Coordinates of N, CA, C and O in Angstrom, one line a residue:
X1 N 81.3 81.3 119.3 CA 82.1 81.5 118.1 C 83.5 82.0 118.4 O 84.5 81.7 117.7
X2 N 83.5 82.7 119.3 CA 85.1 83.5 119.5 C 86.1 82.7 120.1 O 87.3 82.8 119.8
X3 N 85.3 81.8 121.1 CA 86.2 80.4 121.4 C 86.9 79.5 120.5 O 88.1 79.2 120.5
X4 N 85.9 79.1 119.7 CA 86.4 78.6 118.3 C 87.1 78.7 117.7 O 87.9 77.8 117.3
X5 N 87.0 80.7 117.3 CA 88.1 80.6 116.2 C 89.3 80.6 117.7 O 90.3 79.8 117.6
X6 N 89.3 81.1 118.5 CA 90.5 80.9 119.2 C 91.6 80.2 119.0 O 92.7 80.6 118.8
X7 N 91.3 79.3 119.1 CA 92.1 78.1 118.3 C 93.3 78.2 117.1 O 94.1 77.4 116.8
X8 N 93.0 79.4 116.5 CA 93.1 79.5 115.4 C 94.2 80.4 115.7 O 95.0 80.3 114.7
X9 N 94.7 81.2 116.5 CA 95.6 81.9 117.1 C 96.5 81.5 117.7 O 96.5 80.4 118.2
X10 N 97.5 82.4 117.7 CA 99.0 82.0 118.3 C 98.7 81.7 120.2 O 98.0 82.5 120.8
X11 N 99.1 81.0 120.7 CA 99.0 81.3 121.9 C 99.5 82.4 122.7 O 100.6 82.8 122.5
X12 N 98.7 83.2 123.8 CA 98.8 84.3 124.7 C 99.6 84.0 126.1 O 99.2 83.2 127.0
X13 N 100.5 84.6 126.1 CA 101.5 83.7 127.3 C 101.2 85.3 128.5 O 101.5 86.5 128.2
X14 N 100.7 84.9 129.5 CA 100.6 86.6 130.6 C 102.4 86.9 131.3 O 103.1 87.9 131.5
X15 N 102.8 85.5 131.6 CA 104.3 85.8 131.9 C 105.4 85.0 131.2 O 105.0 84.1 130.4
X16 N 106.7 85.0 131.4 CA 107.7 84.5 131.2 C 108.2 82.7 131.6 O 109.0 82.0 131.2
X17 N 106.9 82.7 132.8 CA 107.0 81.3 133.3 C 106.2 80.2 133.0 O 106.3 79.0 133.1
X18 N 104.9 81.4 132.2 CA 104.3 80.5 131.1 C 104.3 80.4 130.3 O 103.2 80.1 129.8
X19 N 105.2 80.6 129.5 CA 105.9 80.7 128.4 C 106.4 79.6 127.8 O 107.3 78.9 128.3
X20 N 106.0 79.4 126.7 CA 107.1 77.8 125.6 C 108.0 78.5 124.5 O 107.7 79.2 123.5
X21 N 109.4 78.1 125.3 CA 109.8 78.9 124.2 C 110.8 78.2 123.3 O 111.5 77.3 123.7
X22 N 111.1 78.7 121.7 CA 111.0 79.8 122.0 C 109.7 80.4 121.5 O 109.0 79.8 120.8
X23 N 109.4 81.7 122.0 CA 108.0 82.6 121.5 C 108.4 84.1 121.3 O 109.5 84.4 121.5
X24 N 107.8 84.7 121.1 CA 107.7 86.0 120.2 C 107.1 87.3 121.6 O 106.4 87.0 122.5
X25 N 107.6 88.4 121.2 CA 107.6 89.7 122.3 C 107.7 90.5 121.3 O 108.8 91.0 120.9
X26 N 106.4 90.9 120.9 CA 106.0 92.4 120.4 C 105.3 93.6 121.0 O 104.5 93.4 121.9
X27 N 105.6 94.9 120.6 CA 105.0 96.1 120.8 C 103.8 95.5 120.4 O 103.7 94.7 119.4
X28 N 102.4 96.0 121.6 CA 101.2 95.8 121.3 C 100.2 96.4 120.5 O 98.9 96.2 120.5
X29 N 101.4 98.0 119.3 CA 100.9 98.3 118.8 C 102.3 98.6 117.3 O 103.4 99.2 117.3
X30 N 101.8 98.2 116.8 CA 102.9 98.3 115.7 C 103.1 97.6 114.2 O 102.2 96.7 113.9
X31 N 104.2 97.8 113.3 CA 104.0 97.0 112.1 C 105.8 97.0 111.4 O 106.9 97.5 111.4
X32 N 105.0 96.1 110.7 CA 106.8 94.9 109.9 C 107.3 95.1 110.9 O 107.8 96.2 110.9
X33 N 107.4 94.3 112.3 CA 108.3 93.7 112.7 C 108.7 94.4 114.0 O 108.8 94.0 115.2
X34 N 108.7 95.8 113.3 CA 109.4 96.9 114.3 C 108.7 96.5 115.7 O 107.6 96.4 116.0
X35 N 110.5 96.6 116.7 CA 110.4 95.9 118.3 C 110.0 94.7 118.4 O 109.7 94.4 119.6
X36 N 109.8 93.8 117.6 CA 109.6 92.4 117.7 C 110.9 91.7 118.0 O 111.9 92.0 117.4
X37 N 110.9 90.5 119.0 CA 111.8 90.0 119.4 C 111.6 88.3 119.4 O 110.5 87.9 119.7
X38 N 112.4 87.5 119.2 CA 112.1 86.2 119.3 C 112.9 85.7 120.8 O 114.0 86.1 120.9
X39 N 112.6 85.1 121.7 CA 113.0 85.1 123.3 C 113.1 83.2 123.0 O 112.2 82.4 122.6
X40 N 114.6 83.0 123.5 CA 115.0 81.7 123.7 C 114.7 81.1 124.7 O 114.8 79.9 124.8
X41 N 114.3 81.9 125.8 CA 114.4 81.2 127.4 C 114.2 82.7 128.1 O 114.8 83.7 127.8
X42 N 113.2 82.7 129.3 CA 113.0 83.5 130.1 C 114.0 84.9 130.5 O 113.4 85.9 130.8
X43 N 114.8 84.8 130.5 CA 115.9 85.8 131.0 C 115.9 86.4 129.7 O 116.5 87.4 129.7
X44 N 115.5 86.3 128.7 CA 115.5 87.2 127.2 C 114.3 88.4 127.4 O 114.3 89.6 126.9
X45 N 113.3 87.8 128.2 CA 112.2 88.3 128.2 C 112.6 90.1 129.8 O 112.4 91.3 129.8
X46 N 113.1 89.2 130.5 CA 113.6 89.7 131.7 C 114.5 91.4 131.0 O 114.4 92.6 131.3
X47 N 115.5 90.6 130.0 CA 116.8 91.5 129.6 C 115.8 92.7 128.6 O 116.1 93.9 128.8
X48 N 115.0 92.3 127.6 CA 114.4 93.2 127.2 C 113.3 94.3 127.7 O 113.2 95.5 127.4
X49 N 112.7 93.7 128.6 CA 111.1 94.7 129.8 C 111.6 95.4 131.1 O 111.1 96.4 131.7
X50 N 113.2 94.4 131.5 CA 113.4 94.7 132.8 C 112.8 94.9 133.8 O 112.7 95.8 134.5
X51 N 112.1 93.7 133.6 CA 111.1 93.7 134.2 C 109.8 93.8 134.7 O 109.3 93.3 135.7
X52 N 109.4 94.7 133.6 CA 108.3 95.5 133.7 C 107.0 94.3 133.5 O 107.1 93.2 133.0
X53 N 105.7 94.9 134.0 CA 104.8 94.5 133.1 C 104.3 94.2 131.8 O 104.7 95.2 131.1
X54 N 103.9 93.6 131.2 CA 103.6 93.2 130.0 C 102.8 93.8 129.4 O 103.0 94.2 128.2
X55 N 101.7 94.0 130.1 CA 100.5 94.5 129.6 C 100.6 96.0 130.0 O 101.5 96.3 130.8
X56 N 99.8 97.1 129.5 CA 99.1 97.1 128.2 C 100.5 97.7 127.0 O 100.3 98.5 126.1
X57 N 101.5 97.3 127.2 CA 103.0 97.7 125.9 C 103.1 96.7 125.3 O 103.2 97.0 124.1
X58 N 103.0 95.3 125.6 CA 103.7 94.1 125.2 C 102.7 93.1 124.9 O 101.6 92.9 125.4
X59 N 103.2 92.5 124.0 CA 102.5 90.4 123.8 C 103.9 89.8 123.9 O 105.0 90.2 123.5
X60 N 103.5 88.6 124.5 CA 103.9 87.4 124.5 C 103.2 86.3 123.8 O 102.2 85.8 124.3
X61 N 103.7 85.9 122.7 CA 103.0 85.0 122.4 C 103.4 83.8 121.6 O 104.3 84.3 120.8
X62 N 103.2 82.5 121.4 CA 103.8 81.2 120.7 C 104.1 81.7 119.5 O 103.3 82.5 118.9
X63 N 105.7 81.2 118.9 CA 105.9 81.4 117.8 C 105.7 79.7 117.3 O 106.0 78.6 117.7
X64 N 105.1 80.1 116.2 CA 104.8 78.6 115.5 C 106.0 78.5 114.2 O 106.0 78.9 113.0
X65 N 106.9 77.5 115.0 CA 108.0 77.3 113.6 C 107.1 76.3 112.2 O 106.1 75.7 112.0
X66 N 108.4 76.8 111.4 CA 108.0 76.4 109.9 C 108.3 77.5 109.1 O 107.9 78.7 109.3
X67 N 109.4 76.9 107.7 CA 109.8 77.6 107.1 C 108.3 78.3 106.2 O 108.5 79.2 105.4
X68 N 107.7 78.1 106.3 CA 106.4 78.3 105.2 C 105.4 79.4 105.7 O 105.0 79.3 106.8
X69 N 105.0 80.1 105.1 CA 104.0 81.4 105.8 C 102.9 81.5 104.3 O 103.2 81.4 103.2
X70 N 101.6 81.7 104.9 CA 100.9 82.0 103.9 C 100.6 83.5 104.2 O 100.8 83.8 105.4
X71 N 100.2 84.3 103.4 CA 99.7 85.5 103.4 C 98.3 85.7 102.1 O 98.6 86.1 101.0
X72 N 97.4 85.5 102.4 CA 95.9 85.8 102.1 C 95.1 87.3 102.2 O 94.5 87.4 103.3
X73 N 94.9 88.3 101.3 CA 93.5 89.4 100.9 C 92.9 89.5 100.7 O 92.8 90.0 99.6
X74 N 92.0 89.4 101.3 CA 90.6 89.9 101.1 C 90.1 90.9 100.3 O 90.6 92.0 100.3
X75 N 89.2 90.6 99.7 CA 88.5 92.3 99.5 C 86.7 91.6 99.4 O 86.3 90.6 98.8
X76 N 86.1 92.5 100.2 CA 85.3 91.8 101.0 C 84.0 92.8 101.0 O 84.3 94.0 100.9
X77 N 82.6 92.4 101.1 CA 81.6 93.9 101.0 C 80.6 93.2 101.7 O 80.1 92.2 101.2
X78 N 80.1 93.7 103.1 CA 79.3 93.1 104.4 C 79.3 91.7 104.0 O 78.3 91.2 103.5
X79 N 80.6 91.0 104.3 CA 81.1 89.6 104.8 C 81.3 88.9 103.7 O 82.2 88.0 103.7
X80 N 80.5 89.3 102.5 CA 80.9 88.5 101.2 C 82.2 89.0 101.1 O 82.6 90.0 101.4
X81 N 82.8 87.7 100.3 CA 84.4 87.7 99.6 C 84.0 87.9 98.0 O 83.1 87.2 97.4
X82 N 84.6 88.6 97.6 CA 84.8 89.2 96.4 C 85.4 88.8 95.4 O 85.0 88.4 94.3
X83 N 87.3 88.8 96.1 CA 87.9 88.2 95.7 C 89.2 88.1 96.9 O 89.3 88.8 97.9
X84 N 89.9 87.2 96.6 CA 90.7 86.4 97.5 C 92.4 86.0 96.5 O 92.4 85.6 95.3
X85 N 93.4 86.2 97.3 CA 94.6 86.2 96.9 C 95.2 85.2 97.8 O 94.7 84.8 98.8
X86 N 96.3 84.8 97.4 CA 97.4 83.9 98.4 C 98.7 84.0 98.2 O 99.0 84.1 97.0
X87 N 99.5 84.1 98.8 CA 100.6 83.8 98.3 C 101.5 82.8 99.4 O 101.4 83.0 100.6
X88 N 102.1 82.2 99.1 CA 102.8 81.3 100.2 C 104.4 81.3 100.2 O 104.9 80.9 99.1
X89 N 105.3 81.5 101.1 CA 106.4 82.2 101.3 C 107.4 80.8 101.9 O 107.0 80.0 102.8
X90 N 108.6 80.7 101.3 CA 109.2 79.9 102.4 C 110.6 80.7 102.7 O 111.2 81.4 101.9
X91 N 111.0 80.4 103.9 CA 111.8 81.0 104.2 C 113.3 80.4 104.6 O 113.7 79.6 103.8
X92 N 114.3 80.8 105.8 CA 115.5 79.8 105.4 C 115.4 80.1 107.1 O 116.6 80.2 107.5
X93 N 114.3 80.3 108.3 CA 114.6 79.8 109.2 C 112.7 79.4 109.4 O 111.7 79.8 108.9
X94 N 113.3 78.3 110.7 CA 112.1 77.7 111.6 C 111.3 78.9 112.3 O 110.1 78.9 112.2
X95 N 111.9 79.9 112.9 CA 111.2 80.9 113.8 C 112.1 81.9 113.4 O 113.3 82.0 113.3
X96 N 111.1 82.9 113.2 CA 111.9 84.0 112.6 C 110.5 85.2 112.5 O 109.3 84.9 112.5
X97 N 111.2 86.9 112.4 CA 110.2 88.0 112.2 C 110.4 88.3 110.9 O 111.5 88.1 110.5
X98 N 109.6 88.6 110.1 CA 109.3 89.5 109.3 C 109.5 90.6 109.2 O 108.6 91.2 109.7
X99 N 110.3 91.2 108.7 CA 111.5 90.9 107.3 C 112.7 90.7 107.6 O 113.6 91.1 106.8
X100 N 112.9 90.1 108.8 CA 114.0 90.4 109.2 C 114.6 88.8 108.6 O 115.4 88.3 109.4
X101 N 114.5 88.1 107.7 CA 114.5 86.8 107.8 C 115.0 86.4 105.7 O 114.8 87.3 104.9
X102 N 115.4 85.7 105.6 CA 115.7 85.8 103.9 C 115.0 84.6 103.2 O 115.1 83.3 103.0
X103 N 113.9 85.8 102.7 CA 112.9 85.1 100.8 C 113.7 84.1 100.4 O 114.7 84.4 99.7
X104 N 113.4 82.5 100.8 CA 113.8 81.2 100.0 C 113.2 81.6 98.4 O 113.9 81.9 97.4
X105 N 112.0 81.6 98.4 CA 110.9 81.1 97.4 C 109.3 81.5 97.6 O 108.8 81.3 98.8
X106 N 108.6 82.0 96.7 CA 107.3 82.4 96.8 C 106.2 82.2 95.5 O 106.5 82.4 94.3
X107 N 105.3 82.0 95.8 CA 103.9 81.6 94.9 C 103.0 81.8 95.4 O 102.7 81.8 96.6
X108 N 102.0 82.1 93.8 CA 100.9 82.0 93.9 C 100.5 81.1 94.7 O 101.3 80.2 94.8
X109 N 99.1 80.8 95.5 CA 98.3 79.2 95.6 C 97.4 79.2 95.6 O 96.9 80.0 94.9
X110 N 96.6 78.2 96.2 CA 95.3 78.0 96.3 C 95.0 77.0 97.4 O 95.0 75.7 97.3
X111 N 94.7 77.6 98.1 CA 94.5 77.3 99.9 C 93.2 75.9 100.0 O 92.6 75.3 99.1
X112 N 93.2 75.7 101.0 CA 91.8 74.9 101.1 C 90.4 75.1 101.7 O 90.4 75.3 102.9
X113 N 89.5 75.0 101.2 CA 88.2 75.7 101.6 C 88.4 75.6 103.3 O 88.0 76.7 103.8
X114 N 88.7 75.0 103.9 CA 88.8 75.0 105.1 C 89.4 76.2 106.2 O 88.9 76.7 107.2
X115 N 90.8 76.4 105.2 CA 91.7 77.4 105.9 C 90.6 78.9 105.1 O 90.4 80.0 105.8
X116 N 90.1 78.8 104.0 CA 89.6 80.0 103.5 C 88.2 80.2 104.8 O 88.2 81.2 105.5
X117 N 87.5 79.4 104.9 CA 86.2 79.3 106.0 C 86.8 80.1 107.2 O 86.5 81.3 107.5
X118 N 87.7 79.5 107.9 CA 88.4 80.2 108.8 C 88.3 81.6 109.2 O 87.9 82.1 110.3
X119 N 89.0 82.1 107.9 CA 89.5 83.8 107.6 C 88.3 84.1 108.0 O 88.0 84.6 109.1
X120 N 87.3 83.8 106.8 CA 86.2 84.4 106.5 C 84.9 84.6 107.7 O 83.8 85.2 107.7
X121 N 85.5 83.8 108.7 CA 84.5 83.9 109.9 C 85.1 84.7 110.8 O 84.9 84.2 111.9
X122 N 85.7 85.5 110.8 CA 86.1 86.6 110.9 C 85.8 88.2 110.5 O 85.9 89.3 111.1
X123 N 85.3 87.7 109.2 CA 85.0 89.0 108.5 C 83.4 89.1 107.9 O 83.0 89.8 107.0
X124 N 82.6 88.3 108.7 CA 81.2 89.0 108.8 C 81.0 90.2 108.9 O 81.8 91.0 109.3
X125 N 79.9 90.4 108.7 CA 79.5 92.2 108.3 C 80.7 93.1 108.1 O 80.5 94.2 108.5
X126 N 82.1 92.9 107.3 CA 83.2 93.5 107.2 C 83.0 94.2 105.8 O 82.6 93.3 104.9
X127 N 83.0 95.1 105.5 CA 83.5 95.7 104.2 C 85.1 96.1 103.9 O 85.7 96.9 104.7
X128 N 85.6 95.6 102.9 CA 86.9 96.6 102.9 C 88.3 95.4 102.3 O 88.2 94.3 101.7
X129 N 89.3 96.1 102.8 CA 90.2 94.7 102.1 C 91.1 94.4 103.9 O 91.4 95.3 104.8
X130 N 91.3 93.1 103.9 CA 91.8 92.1 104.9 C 92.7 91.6 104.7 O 92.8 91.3 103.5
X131 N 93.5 91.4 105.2 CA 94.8 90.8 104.8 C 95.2 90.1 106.4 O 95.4 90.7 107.5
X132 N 95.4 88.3 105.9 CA 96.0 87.6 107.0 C 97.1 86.8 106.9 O 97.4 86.3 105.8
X133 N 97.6 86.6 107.8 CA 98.9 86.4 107.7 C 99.2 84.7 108.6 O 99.2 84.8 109.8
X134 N 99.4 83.7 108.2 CA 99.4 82.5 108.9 C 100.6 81.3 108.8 O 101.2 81.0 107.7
X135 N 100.9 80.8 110.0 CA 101.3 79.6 109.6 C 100.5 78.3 110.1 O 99.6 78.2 110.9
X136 N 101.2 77.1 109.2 CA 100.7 75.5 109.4 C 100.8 75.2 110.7 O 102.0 75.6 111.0
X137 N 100.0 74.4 112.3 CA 100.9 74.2 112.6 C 101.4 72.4 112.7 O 101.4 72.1 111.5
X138 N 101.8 71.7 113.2 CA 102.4 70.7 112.6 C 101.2 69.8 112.9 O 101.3 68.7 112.5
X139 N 100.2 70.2 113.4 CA 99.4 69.2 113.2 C 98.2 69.5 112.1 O 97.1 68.9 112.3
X140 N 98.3 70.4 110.9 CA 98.0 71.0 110.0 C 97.1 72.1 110.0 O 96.6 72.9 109.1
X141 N 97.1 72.0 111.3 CA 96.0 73.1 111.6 C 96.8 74.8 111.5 O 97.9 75.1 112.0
X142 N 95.9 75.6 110.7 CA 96.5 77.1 110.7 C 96.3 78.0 112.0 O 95.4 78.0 112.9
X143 N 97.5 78.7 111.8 CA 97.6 79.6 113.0 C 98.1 81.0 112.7 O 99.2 81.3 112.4
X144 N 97.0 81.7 112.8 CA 96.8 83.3 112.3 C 97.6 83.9 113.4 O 97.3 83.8 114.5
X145 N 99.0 84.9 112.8 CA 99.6 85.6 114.2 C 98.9 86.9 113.7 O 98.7 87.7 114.6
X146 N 98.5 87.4 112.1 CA 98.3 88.7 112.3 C 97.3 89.2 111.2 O 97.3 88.7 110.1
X147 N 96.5 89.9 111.4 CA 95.4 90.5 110.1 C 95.5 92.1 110.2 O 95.9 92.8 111.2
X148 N 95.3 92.3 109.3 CA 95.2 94.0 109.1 C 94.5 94.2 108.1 O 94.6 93.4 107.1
X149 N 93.4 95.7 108.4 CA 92.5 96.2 107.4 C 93.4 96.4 106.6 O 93.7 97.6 106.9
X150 N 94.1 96.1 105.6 CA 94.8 96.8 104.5 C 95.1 95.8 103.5 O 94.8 94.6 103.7
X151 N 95.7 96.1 102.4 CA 96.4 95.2 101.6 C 97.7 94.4 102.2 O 98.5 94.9 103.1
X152 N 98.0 93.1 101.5 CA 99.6 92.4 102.5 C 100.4 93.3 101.8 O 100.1 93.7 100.7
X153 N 101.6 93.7 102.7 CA 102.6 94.6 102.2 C 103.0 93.7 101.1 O 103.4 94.1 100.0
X154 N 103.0 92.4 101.3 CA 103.8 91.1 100.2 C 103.0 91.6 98.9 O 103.8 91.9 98.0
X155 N 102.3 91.6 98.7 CA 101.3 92.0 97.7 C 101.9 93.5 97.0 O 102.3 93.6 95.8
X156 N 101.8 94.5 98.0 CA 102.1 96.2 97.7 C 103.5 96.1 96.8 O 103.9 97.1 96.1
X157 N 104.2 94.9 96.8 CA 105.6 95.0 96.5 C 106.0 94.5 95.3 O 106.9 94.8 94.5
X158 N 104.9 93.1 95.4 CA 105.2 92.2 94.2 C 103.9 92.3 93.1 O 103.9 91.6 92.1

């Protein structure tokens, strides 16, 4: 099962040479954005760590362009969904962090059993509310960079 959903995630890059970029360099513990970096080309990676190790401070990992982001809630009680939210975001670049980026346009939606299945194999025996955060990628397949036990901040605001 964990292979599976694997797929379903951004790609995990261990260094700078295996890296497609551009891709994303975040604190391996943190939130909205804070110390996230978008890296054009290897020496970005170099200028920010100076070299350091990656692990256990940092990710590297594929940023999946597209102006479009969904953000999906759970509220969930041992694996059942309850109820479920969406909202889908577009934005005014291809690769970009969160918030650091400017709200084109946003809506309600209604996802496809497919992308909802997904989430939700995830959140077996889960109680509580979930919140994930995804993009398309161009071969339609979703790609989850982030979940947290909590409500989407998109949500807390609007």
């Amino acid at each position: 099962q964990h292979l599976v959903l694997a797929k379903y995630l951004p790609r995990y890059y261990a260094s700078a040479e295996e890296a497609s970029y551009p891709c994303i360099l975040k604190p391996a513990v943190g939130a909205y954005g804070t110390g996230a970096h978008i890296l054009n080309k290897s020496e970005d990676l170099y200028n920010l760590t100076l070299g350091a190790v990656l692990e256990p401070r940092w990710v590297l990992q594929e940023s999946i362009p597209g102006r479009n982001e969904f953000s999906t809630s759970f509220l969930v009680d041992h694996g059942v969904v309850l109820d479920m939210v969406t909202m889908r975001y577009e934005y005014d670049g291809e690769h970009y962090i969160w918030p650091r980026v400017l709200e084109v346009s946003k809506e309600l939606c209604e996802i496809p059993d497919h992308q909802r299945d997904v989430m939700c194999s995830f959140l077996k025996d889960y109680s509580g509310i979930c919140n994930f955060n995804y993009k398309l990628r161009s071969d339609g397949e979703m790609c989850i960079f982030e979940a947290n036990p909590r409500i989407g901040a998109d949500l807390i605001g609007d």
